[in-house]
Tab-separated table of C-alpha atoms in Angstrom:
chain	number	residue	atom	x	y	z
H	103	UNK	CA	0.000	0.000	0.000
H	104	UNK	CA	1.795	3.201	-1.103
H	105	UNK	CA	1.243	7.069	-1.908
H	106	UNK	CA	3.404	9.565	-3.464
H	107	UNK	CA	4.434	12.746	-4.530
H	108	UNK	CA	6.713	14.267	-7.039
H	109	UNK	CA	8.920	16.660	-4.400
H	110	UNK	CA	11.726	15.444	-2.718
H	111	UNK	CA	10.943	16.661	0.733
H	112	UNK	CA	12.479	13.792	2.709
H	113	UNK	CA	11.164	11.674	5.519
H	114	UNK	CA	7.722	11.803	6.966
H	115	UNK	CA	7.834	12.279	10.970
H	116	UNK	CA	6.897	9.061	12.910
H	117	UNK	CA	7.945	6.947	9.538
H	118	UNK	CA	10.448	3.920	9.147
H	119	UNK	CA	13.240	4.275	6.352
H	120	UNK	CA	13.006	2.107	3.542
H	121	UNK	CA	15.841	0.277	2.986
H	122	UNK	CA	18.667	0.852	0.487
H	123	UNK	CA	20.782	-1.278	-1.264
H	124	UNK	CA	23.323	-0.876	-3.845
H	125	UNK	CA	23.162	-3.345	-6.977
H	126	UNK	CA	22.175	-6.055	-4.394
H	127	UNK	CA	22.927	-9.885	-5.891
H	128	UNK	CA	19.834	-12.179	-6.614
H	129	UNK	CA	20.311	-14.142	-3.124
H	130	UNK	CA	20.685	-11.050	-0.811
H	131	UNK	CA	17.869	-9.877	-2.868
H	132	UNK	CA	15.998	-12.701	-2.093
H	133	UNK	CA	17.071	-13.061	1.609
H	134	UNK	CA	16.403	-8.873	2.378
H	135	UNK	CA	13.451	-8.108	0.725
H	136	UNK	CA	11.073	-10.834	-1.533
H	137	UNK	CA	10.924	-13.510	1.465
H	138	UNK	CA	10.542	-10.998	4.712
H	139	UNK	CA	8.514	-8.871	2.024
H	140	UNK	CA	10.062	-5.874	2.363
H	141	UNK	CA	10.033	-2.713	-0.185
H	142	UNK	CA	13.540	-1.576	-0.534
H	143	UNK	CA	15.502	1.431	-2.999
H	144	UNK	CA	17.572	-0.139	-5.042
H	145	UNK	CA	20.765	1.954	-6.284
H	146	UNK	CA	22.858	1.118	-9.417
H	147	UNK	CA	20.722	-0.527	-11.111
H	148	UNK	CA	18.892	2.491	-13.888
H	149	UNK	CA	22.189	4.303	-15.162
H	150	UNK	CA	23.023	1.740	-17.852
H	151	UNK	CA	19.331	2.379	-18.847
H	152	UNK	CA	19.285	4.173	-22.265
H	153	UNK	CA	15.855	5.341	-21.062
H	154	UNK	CA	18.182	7.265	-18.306
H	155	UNK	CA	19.161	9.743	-20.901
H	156	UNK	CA	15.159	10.710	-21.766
H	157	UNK	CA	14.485	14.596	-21.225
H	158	UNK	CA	11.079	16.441	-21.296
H	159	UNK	CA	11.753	17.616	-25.098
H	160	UNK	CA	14.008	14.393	-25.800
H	161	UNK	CA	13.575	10.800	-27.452
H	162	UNK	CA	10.083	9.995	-25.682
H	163	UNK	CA	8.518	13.608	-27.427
H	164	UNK	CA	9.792	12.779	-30.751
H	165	UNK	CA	9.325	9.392	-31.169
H	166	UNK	CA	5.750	8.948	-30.241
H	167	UNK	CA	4.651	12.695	-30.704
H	168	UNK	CA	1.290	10.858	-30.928
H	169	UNK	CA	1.015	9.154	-27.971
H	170	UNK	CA	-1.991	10.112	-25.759
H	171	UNK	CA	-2.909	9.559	-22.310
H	172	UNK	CA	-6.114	10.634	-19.988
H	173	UNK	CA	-5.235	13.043	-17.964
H	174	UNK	CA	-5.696	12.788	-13.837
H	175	UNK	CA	-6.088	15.344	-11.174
H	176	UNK	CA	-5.760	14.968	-7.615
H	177	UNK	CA	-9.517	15.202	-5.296
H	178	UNK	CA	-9.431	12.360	-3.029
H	179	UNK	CA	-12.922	12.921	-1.238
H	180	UNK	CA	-14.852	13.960	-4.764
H	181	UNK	CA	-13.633	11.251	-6.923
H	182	UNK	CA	-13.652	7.701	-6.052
H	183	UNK	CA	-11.379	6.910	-8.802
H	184	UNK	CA	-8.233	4.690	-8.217
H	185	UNK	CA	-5.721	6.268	-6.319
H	186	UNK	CA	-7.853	9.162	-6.131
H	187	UNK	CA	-6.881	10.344	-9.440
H	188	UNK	CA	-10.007	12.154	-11.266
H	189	UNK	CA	-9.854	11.743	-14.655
H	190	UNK	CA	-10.256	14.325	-17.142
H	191	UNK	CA	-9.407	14.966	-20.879
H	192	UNK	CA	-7.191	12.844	-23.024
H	193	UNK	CA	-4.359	14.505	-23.942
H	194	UNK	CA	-1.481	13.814	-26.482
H	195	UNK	CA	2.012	13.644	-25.332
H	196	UNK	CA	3.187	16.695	-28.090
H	197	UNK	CA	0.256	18.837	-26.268
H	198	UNK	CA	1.226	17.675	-22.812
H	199	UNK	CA	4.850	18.465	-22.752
H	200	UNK	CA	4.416	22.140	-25.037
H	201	UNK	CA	1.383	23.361	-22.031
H	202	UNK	CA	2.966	21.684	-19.277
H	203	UNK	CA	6.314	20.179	-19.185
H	204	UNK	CA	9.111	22.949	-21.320
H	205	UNK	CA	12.395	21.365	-19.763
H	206	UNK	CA	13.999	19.563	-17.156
H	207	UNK	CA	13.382	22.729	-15.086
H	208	UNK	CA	10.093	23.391	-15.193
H	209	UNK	CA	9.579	19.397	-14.520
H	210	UNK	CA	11.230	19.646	-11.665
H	211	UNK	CA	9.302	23.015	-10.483
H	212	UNK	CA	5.930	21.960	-12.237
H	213	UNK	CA	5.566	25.812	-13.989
H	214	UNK	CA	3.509	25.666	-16.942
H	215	UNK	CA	4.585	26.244	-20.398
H	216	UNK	CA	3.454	27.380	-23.770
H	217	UNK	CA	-0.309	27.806	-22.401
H	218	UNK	CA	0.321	30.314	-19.995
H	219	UNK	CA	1.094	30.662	-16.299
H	220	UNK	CA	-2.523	30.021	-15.178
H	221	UNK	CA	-2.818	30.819	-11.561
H	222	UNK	CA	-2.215	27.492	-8.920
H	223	UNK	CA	-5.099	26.749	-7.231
H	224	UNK	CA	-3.458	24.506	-4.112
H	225	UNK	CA	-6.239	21.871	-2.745
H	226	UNK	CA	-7.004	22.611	0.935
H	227	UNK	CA	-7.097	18.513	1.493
H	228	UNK	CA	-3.925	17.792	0.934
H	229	UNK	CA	-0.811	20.302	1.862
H	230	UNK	CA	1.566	20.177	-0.854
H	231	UNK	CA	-0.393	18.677	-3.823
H	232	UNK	CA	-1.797	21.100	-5.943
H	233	UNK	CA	-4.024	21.564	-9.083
H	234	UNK	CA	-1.315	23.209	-11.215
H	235	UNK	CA	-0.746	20.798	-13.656
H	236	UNK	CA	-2.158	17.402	-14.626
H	237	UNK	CA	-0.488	14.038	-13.583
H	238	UNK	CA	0.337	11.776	-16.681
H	239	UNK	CA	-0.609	8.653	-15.385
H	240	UNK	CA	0.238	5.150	-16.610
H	241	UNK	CA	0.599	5.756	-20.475
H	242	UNK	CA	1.537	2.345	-21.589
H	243	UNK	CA	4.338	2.365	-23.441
H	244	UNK	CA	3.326	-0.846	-25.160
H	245	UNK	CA	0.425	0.589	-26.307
H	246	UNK	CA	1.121	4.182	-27.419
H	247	UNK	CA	5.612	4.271	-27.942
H	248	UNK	CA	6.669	0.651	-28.130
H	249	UNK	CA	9.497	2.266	-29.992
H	250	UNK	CA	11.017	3.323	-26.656
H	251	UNK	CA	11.029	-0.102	-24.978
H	252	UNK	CA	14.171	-1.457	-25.707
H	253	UNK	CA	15.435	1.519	-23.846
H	254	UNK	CA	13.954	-0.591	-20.584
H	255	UNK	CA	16.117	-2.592	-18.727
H	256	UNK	CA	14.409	-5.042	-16.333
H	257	UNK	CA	15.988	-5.178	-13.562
H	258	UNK	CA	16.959	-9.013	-12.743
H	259	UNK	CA	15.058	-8.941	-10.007
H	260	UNK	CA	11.554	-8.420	-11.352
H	261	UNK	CA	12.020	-10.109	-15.092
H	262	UNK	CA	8.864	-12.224	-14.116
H	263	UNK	CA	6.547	-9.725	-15.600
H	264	UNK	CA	3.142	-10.531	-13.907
H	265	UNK	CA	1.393	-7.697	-16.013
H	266	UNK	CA	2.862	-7.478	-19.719
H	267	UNK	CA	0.003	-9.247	-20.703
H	268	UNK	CA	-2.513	-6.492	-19.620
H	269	UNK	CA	-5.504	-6.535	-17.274
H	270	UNK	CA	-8.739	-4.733	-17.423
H	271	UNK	CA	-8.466	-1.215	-16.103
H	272	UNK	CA	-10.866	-1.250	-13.036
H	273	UNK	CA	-14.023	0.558	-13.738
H	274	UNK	CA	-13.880	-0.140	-17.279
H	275	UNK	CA	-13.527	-2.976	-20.400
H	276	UNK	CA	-10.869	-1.611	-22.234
H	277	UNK	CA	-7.096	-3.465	-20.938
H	278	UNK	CA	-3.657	-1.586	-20.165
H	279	UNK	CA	-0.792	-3.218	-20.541
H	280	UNK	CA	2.919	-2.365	-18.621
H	281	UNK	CA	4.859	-0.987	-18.220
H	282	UNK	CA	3.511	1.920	-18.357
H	283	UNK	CA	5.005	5.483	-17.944
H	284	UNK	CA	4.172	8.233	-15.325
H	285	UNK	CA	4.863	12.244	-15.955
H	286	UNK	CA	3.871	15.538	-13.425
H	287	UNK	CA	5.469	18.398	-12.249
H	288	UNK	CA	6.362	19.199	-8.203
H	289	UNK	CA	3.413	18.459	-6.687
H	290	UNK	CA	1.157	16.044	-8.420
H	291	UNK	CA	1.099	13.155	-6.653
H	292	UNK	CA	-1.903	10.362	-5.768
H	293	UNK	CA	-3.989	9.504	-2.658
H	294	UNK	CA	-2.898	6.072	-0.868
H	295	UNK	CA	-3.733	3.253	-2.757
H	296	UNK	CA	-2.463	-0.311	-3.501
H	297	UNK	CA	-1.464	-1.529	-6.784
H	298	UNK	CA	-3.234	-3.796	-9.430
H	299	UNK	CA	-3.905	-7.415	-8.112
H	300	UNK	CA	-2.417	-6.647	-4.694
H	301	UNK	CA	0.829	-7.361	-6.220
H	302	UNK	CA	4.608	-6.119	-5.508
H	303	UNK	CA	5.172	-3.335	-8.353
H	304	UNK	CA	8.456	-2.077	-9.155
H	305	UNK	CA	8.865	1.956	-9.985
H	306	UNK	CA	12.151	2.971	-11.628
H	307	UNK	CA	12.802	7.213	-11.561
H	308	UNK	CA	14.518	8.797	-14.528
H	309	UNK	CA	13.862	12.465	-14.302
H	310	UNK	CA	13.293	14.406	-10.850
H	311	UNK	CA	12.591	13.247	-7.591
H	312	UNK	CA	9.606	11.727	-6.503
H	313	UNK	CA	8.180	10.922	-2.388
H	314	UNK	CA	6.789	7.633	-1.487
H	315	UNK	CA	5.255	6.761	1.456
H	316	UNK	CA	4.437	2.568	1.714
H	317	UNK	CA	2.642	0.362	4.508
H	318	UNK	CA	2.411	-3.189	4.752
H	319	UNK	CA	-0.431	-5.098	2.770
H	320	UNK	CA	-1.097	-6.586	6.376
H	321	UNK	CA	-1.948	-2.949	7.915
H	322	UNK	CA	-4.144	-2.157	4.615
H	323	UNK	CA	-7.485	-2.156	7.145
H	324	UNK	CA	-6.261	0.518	9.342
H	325	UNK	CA	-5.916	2.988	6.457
H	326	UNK	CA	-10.035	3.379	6.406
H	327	UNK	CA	-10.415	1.736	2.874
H	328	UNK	CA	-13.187	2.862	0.193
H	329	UNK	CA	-13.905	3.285	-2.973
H	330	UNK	CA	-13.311	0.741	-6.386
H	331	UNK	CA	-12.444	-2.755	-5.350
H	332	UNK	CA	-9.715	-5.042	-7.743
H	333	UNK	CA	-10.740	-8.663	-7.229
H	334	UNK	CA	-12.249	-8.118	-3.935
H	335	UNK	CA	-9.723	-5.607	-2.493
H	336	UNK	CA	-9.984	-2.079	-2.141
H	337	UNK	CA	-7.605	-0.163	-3.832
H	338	UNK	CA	-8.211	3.976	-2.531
H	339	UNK	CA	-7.516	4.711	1.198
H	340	UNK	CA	-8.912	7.578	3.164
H	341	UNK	CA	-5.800	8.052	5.167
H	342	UNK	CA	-3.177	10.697	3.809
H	343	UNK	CA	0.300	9.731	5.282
H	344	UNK	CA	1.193	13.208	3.806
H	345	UNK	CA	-1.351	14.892	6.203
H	346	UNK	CA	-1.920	12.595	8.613
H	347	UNK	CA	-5.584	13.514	10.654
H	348	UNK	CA	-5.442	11.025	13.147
H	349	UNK	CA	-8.478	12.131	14.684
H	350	UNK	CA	-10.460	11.822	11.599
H	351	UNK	CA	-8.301	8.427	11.459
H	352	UNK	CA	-7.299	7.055	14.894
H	353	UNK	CA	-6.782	3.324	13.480
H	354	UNK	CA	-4.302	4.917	11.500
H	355	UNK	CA	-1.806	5.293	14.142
H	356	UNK	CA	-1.285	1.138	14.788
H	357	UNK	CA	-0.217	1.362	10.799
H	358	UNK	CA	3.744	1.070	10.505
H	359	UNK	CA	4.782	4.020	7.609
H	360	UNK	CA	7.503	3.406	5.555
């Protein structure tokens, strides 16, 4: 069970680092994180990555200039869409990156573009997240750039790839297949929430920084879950490790954060 946000302002109070390891072999792999069941960082293992030398305006933006995702914004209590991620207009990735991504810069500061500096409306339910740009949210590169996947490199750790096949995106018929590519500026981010088919996902960062905040699966019912359900689980909490209310959410506090 995991949220995040694209900022890099270090360690929640109260929370447990995640551990870090450095181009760990398969057995200390093995012995550290997939039988205890631990989420760990892993170092060393994305700079060999040709996808490593992607920029805003780079290889992605003119090789699939056509590539088009739907658009998410953040309103966990209005929407009880995955992650709480609204949805709104489908956008191609040539528009995206022209209104809302310029350069490397403006990535990492989330300023608008080419449409204008529109003013940032900040939501009052969640400090730090704001409205100011949309969150690009699992494009599948299969789908819309499969030109760009041999610039993956799957880490030998997770070459088992549960999803390549594509399931049905909850809510809906159609199927999305991974990986799949995420994009936002500072701020965007996505309410607590645990991944498709309650199963381990592996996230690798190539431009920016972004927070993550994880529990165990085992402390999912303390998180106050609602919303759509994946195969019987729920998939949205109410809880927001980034604001914690624990008076709104006093189960909450037995949770172990990450």
């Amino acid at each position: 069970v995991s949220t995040d946000t694209n900022d890099d302002s270090g360690l929640s109070p109260g929370a447990l680092p995640i551990p870090v390891l450095h181009s760990p072999s398969m057995a200390e792999f093995v012995e550290k994180c997939a039988i205890p069941q631990m989420a760990v960082v892993i170092t060393g293992e994305v700079e060999h990555w040709p996808a490593k030398g992607w920029r805003a305006e780079g290889r992605f933006a003119n090789t699939c200039p056509n590539a088009a995702a739907t658009m998410t914004y953040f309103q966990p209590e209005a929407s009880l869409e995955f992650a709480g991620l609204a949805q709104s207009k489908r956008m191609g990735m040539a528009e995206y990156m022209s209104d809302y991504i310029v350069d490397e810069q403006m990535l990492a500061e989330g300023a608008r573009g080419a449409a204008g500096r529109m003013a940032v409306r900040d939501d009052a339910n969640r400090t730090g997240l704001s409205t100011r740009s949309p969150y690009l949210w699992d494009l599948s590169l299969h789908d819309e750039c499969p030109a760009v996947l041999p610039d993956i490199r799957v880490p030998k750790y997770f070459a088992d790839e549960l999803l390549t096949q594509g399931v049905p995106i909850i809510g809906g018929d159609s199927m999305i297949v991974w990986p799949t590519m995420m994009l936002g500026g500072a701020g965007t981010g996505s309410a607590c929430h645990q991944d498709r088919k309650a199963t381990p996902f592996w996230l690798a960062m190539l431009v920016g920084n972004k927070r993550v905040i994880m529990y165990s699966a085992e402390d999912a019912h303390l998180l106050y879950p609602f919303g759509m359900q994946d195969q019987g689980s729920f998939t949205t909490f109410r809880f927001d490790p980034f604001d914690p209310d624990y008076e709104a959410y006093p189960n909450a506090r037995a949770a172990t954060m990450y």
